[in-house]
Amino acid sequence: MHTKENRTKKIEQRGCKMKIFFFFLFSFFFSLSTQAQCAMCRAALESEGGGVKAEAVNDGIVYLMAIPYILVGVLGYAIYRLKYGKKKVE
């Protein structure tokens, strides 16, 4: 039978999951647009006067920055699935 402690624990876990969900939802919809560029790239591109080329370099840097975050997210999800994936039926 379910005890009061088990029900309380489940409610707390559900509340924690909802907080995490709303944090990521909020972060997704309310992100700020930023520009990333190293000092050497900036100096090289400013000397040429190519605005389109500077934007392309900025975009490339942002994509390169995103790859490690995506890999860490996939790794975290794989570990989560291994740990909490399938429960054995006794």
PDB file of C-alpha atoms in Angstrom:
ATOM      1  CA  MET A   1       0.000   0.000   0.000  1.00  0.00           C
ATOM      2  CA  HIS A   2       0.981   3.594  -0.512  1.00  0.00           C
ATOM      3  CA  THR A   3       1.874   5.430   2.607  1.00  0.00           C
ATOM      4  CA  LYS A   4       1.561   9.140   3.180  1.00  0.00           C
ATOM      5  CA  GLU A   5       5.345   9.506   2.894  1.00  0.00           C
ATOM      6  CA  ASN A   6       5.379   7.860  -0.556  1.00  0.00           C
ATOM      7  CA  ARG A   7       2.624  10.167  -1.806  1.00  0.00           C
ATOM      8  CA  THR A   8       4.418  13.209  -0.437  1.00  0.00           C
ATOM      9  CA  LYS A   9       7.669  12.125  -2.073  1.00  0.00           C
ATOM     10  CA  LYS A  10       5.932  11.646  -5.431  1.00  0.00           C
ATOM     11  CA  ILE A  11       4.328  15.093  -5.211  1.00  0.00           C
ATOM     12  CA  GLU A  12       7.715  16.669  -4.408  1.00  0.00           C
ATOM     13  CA  GLN A  13       9.331  14.875  -7.357  1.00  0.00           C
ATOM     14  CA  ARG A  14       6.550  16.010  -9.688  1.00  0.00           C
ATOM     15  CA  GLY A  15       6.972  19.597  -8.467  1.00  0.00           C
ATOM     16  CA  CYS A  16      10.723  19.448  -9.085  1.00  0.00           C
ATOM     17  CA  LYS A  17      10.183  18.124 -12.612  1.00  0.00           C
ATOM     18  CA  MET A  18       7.691  20.906 -13.328  1.00  0.00           C
ATOM     19  CA  LYS A  19      10.156  23.555 -12.111  1.00  0.00           C
ATOM     20  CA  ILE A  20      12.856  22.178 -14.421  1.00  0.00           C
ATOM     21  CA  PHE A  21      10.403  22.037 -17.339  1.00  0.00           C
ATOM     22  CA  PHE A  22       9.306  25.656 -16.856  1.00  0.00           C
ATOM     23  CA  PHE A  23      12.919  26.808 -16.460  1.00  0.00           C
ATOM     24  CA  PHE A  24      13.868  25.308 -19.833  1.00  0.00           C
ATOM     25  CA  LEU A  25      10.666  26.576 -21.438  1.00  0.00           C
ATOM     26  CA  PHE A  26      11.339  30.081 -20.122  1.00  0.00           C
ATOM     27  CA  SER A  27      14.978  29.899 -21.241  1.00  0.00           C
ATOM     28  CA  PHE A  28      13.966  28.771 -24.725  1.00  0.00           C
ATOM     29  CA  PHE A  29      11.444  31.533 -25.364  1.00  0.00           C
ATOM     30  CA  PHE A  30      13.261  34.385 -23.624  1.00  0.00           C
ATOM     31  CA  SER A  31      16.815  34.020 -24.853  1.00  0.00           C
ATOM     32  CA  LEU A  32      18.903  37.040 -25.723  1.00  0.00           C
ATOM     33  CA  SER A  33      20.603  37.539 -29.047  1.00  0.00           C
ATOM     34  CA  THR A  34      24.364  37.846 -28.607  1.00  0.00           C
ATOM     35  CA  GLN A  35      27.368  38.295 -30.849  1.00  0.00           C
ATOM     36  CA  ALA A  36      30.483  36.206 -30.287  1.00  0.00           C
ATOM     37  CA  GLN A  37      33.830  36.987 -31.835  1.00  0.00           C
ATOM     38  CA  CYS A  38      37.440  36.685 -30.715  1.00  0.00           C
ATOM     39  CA  ALA A  39      39.714  39.737 -30.783  1.00  0.00           C
ATOM     40  CA  MET A  40      41.857  38.415 -33.641  1.00  0.00           C
ATOM     41  CA  CYS A  41      38.855  37.670 -35.865  1.00  0.00           C
ATOM     42  CA  ARG A  42      37.372  41.069 -35.098  1.00  0.00           C
ATOM     43  CA  ALA A  43      40.613  42.879 -36.031  1.00  0.00           C
ATOM     44  CA  ALA A  44      40.975  40.942 -39.277  1.00  0.00           C
ATOM     45  CA  LEU A  45      37.403  41.553 -40.347  1.00  0.00           C
ATOM     46  CA  GLU A  46      37.265  45.222 -39.373  1.00  0.00           C
ATOM     47  CA  SER A  47      40.308  45.980 -41.494  1.00  0.00           C
ATOM     48  CA  GLU A  48      38.603  44.566 -44.600  1.00  0.00           C
ATOM     49  CA  GLY A  49      35.339  46.414 -44.113  1.00  0.00           C
ATOM     50  CA  GLY A  50      33.261  43.327 -44.969  1.00  0.00           C
ATOM     51  CA  GLY A  51      30.076  43.407 -42.870  1.00  0.00           C
ATOM     52  CA  VAL A  52      28.649  40.241 -44.403  1.00  0.00           C
ATOM     53  CA  LYS A  53      31.869  38.363 -43.790  1.00  0.00           C
ATOM     54  CA  ALA A  54      31.906  39.492 -40.139  1.00  0.00           C
ATOM     55  CA  GLU A  55      28.382  38.191 -39.600  1.00  0.00           C
ATOM     56  CA  ALA A  56      29.339  34.865 -41.177  1.00  0.00           C
ATOM     57  CA  VAL A  57      32.311  34.526 -38.833  1.00  0.00           C
ATOM     58  CA  ASN A  58      30.064  35.363 -35.859  1.00  0.00           C
ATOM     59  CA  ASP A  59      27.578  32.709 -36.895  1.00  0.00           C
ATOM     60  CA  GLY A  60      30.351  30.128 -37.311  1.00  0.00           C
ATOM     61  CA  ILE A  61      31.684  30.848 -33.833  1.00  0.00           C
ATOM     62  CA  VAL A  62      28.217  30.476 -32.319  1.00  0.00           C
ATOM     63  CA  TYR A  63      27.702  27.125 -34.081  1.00  0.00           C
ATOM     64  CA  LEU A  64      31.087  25.890 -32.885  1.00  0.00           C
ATOM     65  CA  MET A  65      30.199  26.955 -29.357  1.00  0.00           C
ATOM     66  CA  ALA A  66      26.857  25.096 -29.469  1.00  0.00           C
ATOM     67  CA  ILE A  67      28.313  21.690 -30.422  1.00  0.00           C
ATOM     68  CA  PRO A  68      29.830  20.884 -26.976  1.00  0.00           C
ATOM     69  CA  TYR A  69      26.569  21.815 -25.247  1.00  0.00           C
ATOM     70  CA  ILE A  70      24.617  19.522 -27.548  1.00  0.00           C
ATOM     71  CA  LEU A  71      27.065  16.661 -26.952  1.00  0.00           C
ATOM     72  CA  VAL A  72      26.911  17.103 -23.166  1.00  0.00           C
ATOM     73  CA  GLY A  73      23.104  17.158 -23.349  1.00  0.00           C
ATOM     74  CA  VAL A  74      22.993  13.937 -25.368  1.00  0.00           C
ATOM     75  CA  LEU A  75      25.457  12.299 -22.969  1.00  0.00           C
ATOM     76  CA  GLY A  76      23.397  13.413 -19.971  1.00  0.00           C
ATOM     77  CA  TYR A  77      20.223  12.053 -21.536  1.00  0.00           C
ATOM     78  CA  ALA A  78      21.933   8.708 -22.285  1.00  0.00           C
ATOM     79  CA  ILE A  79      23.111   8.436 -18.676  1.00  0.00           C
ATOM     80  CA  TYR A  80      19.626   9.307 -17.447  1.00  0.00           C
ATOM     81  CA  ARG A  81      18.091   6.600 -19.660  1.00  0.00           C
ATOM     82  CA  LEU A  82      20.609   4.030 -18.410  1.00  0.00           C
ATOM     83  CA  LYS A  83      19.950   4.884 -14.770  1.00  0.00           C
ATOM     84  CA  TYR A  84      16.171   5.423 -14.812  1.00  0.00           C
ATOM     85  CA  GLY A  85      15.178   3.755 -18.092  1.00  0.00           C
ATOM     86  CA  LYS A  86      13.493   0.426 -17.578  1.00  0.00           C
ATOM     87  CA  LYS A  87      12.435  -0.708 -14.146  1.00  0.00           C
ATOM     88  CA  LYS A  88      12.611  -4.435 -13.486  1.00  0.00           C
ATOM     89  CA  VAL A  89       9.310  -6.051 -12.590  1.00  0.00           C
ATOM     90  CA  GLU A  90       9.631  -8.253  -9.543  1.00  0.00           C
TER      91      GLU A  90
END
